[in-house]
PDB file of C-alpha atoms in Angstrom:
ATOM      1  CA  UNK K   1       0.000   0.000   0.000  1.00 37.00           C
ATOM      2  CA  UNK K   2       0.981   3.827  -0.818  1.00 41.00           C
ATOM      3  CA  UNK K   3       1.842   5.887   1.960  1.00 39.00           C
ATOM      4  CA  UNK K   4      -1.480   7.818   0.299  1.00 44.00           C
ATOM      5  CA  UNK K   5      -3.688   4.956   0.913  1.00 42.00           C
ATOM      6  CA  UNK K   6      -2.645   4.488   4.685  1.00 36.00           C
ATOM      7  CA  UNK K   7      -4.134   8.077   5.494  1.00 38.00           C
ATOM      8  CA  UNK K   8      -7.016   8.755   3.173  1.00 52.00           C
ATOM      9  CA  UNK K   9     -10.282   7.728   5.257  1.00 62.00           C
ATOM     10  CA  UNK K  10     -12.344   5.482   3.367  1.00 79.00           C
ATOM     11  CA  UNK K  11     -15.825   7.481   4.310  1.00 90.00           C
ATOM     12  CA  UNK K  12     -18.118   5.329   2.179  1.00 95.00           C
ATOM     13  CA  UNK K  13     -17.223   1.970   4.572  1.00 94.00           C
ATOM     14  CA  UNK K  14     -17.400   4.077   7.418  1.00 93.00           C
ATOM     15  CA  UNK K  15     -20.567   5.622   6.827  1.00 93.00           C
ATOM     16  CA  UNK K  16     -22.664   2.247   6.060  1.00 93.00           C
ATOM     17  CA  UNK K  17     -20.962   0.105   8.774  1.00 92.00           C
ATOM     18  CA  UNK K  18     -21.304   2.378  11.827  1.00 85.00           C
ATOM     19  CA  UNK K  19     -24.377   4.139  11.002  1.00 68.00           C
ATOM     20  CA  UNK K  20     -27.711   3.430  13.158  1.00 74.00           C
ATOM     21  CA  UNK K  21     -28.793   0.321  11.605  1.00 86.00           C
ATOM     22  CA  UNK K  22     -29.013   0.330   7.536  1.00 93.00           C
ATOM     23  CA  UNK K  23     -28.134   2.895   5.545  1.00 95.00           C
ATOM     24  CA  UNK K  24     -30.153   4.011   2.155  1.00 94.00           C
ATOM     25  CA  UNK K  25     -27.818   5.304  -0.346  1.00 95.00           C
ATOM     26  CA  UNK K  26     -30.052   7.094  -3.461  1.00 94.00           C
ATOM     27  CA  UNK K  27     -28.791   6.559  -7.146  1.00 93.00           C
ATOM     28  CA  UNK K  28     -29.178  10.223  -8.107  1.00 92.00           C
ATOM     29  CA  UNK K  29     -30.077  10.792 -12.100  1.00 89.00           C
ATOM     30  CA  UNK K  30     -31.388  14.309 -13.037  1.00 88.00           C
ATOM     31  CA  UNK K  31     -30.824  17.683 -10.755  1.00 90.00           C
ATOM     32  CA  UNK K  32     -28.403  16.172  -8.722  1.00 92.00           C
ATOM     33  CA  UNK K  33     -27.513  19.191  -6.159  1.00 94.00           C
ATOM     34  CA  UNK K  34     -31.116  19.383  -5.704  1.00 92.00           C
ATOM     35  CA  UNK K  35     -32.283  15.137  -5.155  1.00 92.00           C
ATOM     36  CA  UNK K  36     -28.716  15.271  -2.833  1.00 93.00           C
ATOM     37  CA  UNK K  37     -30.059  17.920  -0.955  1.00 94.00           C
ATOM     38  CA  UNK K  38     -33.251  16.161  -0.290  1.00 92.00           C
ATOM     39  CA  UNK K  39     -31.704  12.822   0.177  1.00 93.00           C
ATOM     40  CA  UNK K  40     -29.421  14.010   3.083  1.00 94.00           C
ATOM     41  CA  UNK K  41     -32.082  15.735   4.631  1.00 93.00           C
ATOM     42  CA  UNK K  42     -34.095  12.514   4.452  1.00 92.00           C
ATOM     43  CA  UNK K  43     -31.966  10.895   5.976  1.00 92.00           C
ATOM     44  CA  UNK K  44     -29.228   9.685   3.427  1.00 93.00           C
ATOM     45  CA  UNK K  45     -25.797   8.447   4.858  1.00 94.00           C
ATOM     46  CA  UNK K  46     -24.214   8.019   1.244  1.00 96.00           C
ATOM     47  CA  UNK K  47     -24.904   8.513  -2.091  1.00 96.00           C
ATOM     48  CA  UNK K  48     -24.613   7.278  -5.790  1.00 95.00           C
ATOM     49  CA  UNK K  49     -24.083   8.484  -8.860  1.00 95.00           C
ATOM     50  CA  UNK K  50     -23.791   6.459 -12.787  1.00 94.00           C
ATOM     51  CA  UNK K  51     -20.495   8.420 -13.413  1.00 94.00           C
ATOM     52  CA  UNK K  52     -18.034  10.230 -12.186  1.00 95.00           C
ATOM     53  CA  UNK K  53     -19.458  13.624 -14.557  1.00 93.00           C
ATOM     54  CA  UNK K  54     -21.995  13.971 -11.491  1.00 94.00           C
ATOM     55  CA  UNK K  55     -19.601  13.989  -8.420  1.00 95.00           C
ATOM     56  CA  UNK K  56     -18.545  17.627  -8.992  1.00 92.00           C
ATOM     57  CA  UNK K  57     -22.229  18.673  -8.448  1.00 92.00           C
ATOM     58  CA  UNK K  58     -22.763  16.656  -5.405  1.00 94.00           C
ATOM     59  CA  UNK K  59     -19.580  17.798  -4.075  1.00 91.00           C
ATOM     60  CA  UNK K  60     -21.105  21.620  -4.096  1.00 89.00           C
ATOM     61  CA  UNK K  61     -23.726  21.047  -1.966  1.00 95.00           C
ATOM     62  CA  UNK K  62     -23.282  18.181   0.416  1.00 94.00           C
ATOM     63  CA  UNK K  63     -20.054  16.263   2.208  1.00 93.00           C
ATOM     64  CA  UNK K  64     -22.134  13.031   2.408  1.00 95.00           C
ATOM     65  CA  UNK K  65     -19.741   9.857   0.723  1.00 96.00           C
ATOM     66  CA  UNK K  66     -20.077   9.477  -3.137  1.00 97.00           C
ATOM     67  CA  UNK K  67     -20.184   5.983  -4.628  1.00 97.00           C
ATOM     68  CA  UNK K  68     -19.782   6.244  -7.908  1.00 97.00           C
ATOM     69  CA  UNK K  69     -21.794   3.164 -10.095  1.00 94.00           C
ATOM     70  CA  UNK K  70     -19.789   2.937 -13.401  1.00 93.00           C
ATOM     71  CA  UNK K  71     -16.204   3.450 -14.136  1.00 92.00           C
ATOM     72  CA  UNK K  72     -13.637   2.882 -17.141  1.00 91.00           C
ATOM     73  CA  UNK K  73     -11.793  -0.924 -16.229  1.00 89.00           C
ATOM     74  CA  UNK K  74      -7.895   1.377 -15.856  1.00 92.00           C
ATOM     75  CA  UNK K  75      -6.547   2.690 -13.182  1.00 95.00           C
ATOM     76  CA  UNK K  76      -6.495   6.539 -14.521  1.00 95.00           C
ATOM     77  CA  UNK K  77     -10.259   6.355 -13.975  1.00 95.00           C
ATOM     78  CA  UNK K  78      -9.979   5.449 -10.471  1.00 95.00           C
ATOM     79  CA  UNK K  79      -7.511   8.409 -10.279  1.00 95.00           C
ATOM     80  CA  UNK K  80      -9.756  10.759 -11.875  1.00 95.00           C
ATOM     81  CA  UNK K  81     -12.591   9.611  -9.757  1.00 95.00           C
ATOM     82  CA  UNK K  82     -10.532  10.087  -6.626  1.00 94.00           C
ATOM     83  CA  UNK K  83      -9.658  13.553  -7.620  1.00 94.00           C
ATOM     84  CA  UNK K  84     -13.497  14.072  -8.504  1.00 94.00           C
ATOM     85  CA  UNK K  85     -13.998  13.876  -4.744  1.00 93.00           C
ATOM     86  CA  UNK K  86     -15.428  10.340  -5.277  1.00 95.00           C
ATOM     87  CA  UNK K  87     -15.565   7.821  -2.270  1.00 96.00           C
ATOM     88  CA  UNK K  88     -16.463   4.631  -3.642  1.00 96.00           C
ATOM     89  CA  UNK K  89     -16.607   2.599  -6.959  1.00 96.00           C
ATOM     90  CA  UNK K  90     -18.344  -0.541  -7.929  1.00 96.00           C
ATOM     91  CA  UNK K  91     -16.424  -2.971  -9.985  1.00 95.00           C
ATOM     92  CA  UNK K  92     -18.334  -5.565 -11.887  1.00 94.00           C
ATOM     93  CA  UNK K  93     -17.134  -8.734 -11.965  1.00 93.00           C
ATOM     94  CA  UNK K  94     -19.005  -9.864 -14.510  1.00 90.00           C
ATOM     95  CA  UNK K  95     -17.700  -7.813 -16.969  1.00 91.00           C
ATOM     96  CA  UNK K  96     -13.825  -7.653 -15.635  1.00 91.00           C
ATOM     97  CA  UNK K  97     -13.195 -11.323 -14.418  1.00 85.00           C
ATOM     98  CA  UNK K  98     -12.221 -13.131 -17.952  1.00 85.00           C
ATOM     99  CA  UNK K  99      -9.019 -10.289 -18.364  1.00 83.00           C
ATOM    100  CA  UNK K 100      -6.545 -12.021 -16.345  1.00 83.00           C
ATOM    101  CA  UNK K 101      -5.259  -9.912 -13.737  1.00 88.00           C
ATOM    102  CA  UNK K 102      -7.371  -7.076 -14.348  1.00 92.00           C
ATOM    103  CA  UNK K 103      -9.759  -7.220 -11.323  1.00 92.00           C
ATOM    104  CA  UNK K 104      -7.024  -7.993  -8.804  1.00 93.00           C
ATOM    105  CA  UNK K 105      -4.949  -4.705 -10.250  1.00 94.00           C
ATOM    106  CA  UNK K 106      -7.970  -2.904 -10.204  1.00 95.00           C
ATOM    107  CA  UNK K 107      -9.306  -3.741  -6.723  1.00 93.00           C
ATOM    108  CA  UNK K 108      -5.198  -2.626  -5.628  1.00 93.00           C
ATOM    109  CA  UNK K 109      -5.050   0.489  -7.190  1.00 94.00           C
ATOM    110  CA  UNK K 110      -8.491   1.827  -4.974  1.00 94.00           C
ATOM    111  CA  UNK K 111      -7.069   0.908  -2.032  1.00 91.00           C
ATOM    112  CA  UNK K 112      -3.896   2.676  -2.815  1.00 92.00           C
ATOM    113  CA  UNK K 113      -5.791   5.679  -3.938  1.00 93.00           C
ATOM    114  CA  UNK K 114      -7.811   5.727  -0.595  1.00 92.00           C
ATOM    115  CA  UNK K 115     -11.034   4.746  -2.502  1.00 95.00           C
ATOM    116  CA  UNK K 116     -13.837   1.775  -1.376  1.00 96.00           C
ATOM    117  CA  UNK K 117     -14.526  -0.604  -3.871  1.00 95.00           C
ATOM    118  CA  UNK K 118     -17.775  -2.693  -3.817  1.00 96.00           C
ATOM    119  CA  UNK K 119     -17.070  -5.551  -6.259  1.00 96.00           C
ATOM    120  CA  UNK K 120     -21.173  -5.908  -8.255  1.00 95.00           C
ATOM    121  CA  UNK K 121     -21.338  -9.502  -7.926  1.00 95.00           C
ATOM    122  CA  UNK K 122     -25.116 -11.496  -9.237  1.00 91.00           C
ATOM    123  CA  UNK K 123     -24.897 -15.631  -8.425  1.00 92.00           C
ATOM    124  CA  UNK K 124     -23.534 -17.796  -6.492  1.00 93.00           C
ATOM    125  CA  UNK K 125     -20.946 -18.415  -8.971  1.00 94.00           C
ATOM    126  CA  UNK K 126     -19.832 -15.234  -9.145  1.00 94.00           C
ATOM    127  CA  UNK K 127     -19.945 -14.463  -5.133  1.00 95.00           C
ATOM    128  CA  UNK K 128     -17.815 -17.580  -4.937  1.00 95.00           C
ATOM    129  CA  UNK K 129     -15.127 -16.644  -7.398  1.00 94.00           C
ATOM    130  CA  UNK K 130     -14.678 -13.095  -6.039  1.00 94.00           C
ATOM    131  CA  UNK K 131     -14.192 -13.940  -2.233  1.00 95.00           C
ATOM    132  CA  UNK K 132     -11.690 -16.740  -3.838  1.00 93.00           C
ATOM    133  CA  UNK K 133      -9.616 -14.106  -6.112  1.00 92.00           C
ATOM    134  CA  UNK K 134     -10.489 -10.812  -3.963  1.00 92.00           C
ATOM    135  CA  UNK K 135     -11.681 -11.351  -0.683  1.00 91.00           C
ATOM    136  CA  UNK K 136     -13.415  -8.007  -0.998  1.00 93.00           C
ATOM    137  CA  UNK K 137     -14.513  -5.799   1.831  1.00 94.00           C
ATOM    138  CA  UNK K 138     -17.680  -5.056   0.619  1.00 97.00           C
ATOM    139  CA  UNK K 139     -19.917  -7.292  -1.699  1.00 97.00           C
ATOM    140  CA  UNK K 140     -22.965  -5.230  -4.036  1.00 96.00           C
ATOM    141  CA  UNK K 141     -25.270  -7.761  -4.235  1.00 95.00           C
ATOM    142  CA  UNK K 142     -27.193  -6.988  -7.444  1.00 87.00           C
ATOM    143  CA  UNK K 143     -30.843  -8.123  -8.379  1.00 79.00           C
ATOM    144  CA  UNK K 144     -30.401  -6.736 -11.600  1.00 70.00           C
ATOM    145  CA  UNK K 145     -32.396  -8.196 -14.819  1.00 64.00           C
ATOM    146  CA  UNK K 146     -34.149 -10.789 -12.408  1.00 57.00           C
ATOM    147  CA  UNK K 147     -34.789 -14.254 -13.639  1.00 61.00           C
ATOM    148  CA  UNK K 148     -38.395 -15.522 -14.129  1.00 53.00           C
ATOM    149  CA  UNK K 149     -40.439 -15.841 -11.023  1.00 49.00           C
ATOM    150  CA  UNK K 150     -37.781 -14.340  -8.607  1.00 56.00           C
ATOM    151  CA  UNK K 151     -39.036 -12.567  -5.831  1.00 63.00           C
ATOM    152  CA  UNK K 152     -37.896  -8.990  -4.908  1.00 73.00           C
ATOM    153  CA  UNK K 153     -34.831  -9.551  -2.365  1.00 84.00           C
ATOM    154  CA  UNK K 154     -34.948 -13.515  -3.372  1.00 85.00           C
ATOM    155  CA  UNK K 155     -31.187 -12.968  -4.769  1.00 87.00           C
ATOM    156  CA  UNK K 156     -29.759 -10.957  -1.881  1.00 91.00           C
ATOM    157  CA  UNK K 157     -31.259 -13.163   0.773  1.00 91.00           C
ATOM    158  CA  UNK K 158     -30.343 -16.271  -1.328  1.00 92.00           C
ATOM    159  CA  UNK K 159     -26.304 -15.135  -2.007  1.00 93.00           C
ATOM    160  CA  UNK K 160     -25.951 -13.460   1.859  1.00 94.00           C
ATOM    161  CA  UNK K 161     -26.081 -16.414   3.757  1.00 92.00           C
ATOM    162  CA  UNK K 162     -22.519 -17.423   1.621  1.00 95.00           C
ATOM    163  CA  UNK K 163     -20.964 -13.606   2.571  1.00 96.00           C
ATOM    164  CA  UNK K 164     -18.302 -14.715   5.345  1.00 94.00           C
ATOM    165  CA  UNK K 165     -18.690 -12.429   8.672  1.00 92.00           C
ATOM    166  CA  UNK K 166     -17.189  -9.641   8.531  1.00 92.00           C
ATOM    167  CA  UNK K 167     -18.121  -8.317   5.252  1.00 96.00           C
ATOM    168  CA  UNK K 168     -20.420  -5.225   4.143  1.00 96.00           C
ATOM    169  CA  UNK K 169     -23.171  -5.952   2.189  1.00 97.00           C
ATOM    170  CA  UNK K 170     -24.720  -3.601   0.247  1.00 96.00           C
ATOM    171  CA  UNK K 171     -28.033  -4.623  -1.515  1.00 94.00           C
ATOM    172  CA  UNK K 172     -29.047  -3.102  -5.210  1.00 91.00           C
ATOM    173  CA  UNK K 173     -32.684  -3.776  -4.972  1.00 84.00           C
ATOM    174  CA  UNK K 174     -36.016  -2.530  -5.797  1.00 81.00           C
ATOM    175  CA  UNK K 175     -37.288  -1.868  -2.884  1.00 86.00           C
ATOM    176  CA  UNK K 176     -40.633   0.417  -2.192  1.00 85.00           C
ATOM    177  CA  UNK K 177     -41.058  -0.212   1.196  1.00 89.00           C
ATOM    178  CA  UNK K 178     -40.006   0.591   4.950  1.00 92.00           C
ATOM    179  CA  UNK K 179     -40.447  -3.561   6.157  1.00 93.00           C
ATOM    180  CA  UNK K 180     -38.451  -4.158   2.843  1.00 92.00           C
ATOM    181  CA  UNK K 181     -35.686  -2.018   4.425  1.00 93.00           C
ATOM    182  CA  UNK K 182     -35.997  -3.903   7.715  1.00 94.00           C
ATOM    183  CA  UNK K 183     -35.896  -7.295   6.438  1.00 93.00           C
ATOM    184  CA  UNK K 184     -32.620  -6.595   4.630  1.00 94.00           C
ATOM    185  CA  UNK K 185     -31.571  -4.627   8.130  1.00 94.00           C
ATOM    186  CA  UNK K 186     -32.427  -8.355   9.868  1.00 94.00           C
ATOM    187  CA  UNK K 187     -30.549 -10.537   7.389  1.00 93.00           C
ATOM    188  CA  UNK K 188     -27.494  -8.638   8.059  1.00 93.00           C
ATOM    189  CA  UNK K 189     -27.632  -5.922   5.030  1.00 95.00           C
ATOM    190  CA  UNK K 190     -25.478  -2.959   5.976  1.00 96.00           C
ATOM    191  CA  UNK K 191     -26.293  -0.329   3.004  1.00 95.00           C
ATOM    192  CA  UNK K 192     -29.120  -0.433   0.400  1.00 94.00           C
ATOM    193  CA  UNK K 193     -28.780   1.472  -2.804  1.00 93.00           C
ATOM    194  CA  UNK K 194     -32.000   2.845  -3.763  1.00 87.00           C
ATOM    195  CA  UNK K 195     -33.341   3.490  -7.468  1.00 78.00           C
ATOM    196  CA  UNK K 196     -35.124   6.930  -7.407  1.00 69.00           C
ATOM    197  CA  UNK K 197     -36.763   6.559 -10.618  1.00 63.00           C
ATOM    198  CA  UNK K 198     -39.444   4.657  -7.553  1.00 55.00           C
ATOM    199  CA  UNK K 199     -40.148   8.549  -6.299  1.00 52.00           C
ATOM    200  CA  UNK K 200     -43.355   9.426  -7.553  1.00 47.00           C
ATOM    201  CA  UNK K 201     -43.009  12.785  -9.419  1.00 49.00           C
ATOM    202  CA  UNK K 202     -39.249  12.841  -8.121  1.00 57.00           C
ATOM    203  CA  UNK K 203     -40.358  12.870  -4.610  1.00 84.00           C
ATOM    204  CA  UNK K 204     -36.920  11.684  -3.244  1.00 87.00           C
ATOM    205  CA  UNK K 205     -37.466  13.461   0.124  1.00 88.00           C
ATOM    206  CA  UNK K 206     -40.520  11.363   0.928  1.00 88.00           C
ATOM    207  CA  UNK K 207     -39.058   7.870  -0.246  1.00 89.00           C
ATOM    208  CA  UNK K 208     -36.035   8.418   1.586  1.00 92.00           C
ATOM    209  CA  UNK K 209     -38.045   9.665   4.711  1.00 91.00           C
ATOM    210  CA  UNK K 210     -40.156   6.571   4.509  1.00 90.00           C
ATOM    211  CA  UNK K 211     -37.266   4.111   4.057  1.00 91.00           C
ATOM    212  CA  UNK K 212     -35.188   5.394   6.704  1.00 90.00           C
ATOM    213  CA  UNK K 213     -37.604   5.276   8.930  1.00 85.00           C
ATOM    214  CA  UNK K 214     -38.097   9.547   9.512  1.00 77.00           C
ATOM    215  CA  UNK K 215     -41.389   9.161   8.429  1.00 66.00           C
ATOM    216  CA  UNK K 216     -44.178  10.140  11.252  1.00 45.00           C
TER     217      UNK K 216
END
């Protein structure tokens, strides 16, 4: 590790494992100082973004930790999202685990830059593989493009009982509902990252409210 890497606090960890039970992260698309505004009032301990073009804007108006959803697969986009002001990256092992090497050099270069990195994993295949290659410190578990007749949360319930202890878990789910949000918080679900699009008529405040629990 870089003497960089030793100092630079990685916020986005921090914020999801030592928060007061789980934390709701948004995935901001649109007026982003405006949704981050409302999100953190909500009660918001992190946030996402699709790129690192939207960091800058979130960076004007809140100091919440910035995960940041897509990246280039090098190691100068990891630098540029570091000096965006980002937090945290996903890395998607499905798309990066067939170039040898890749993945591991990837995963090496955040942590020398000071960044989290939540490896995107989908199966039980893929879950297995990255805690064999990676052993990553926190696991995205994605129910992305769900198969036929899968329940909401089926896949992160289903792949979380293989997460060893110790890991953060971070669910990428649909979910609508406050006893959604609790029944990830029992399983053992540290973060959940949140699609806005759900927000009726963008109302981000009120979803966030009602999934963090504000909510009279």
């Amino acid at each position: 590790m870089t003497e960089q890497g030793r100092w630079l606090a990685r916020r986005f960890s921090q914020a999801i494992s030592e928060g007061d039970g789980i934390s709701v992260i948004p995935l901001l698309r649109g007026d982003l100082p405006r949704l981050a505004r409302a999100a953190e009032e909500a009660g918001a301990e992190a946030l996402a973004v699709d790129s690192v073009a939207g960091v800058g804007a979130l960076r004007s108006v809140t100091d919440l930790p910035v995960l940041v959803r897509h990246l280039d697969a090098d190691v100068m986009a990891l630098e540029r999202a570091r000096d965006a002001g980002t937090d945290a990256c996903v890395l998607h092992f499905e798309e990066l685990a067939d170039a040898e090497g890749l993945l591991e050099e990837l995963v090496g270069a955040a942590w020398d830059l000071g960044l989290d990195c939540a490896l995107d994993v989908r199966d039980d295949d893929e879950l297995e593989q990255a805690l064999e290659r990676l052993d990553p410190e926190i696991l995205l578990l994605s129910e992305r493009n769900p198969e036929r007749g899968e329940l909401e949360l089926e896949r992160t319930l289903d792949l979380l009982a293989d997460v060893p202890v110790g890991k953060l878990v971070v669910s990428e789910s649909l979910v609508r509902t406050r006893d959604q949000v609790l029944e990830l918080e029992r399983a053992g679900v540290d973060g959940v990252m949140l699609e806005t699009a759900l927000a009726a008529d963008g109302g981000i405040a009120e979803l966030v409210s009602e999934l963090t629990g504000r909510t009279a």
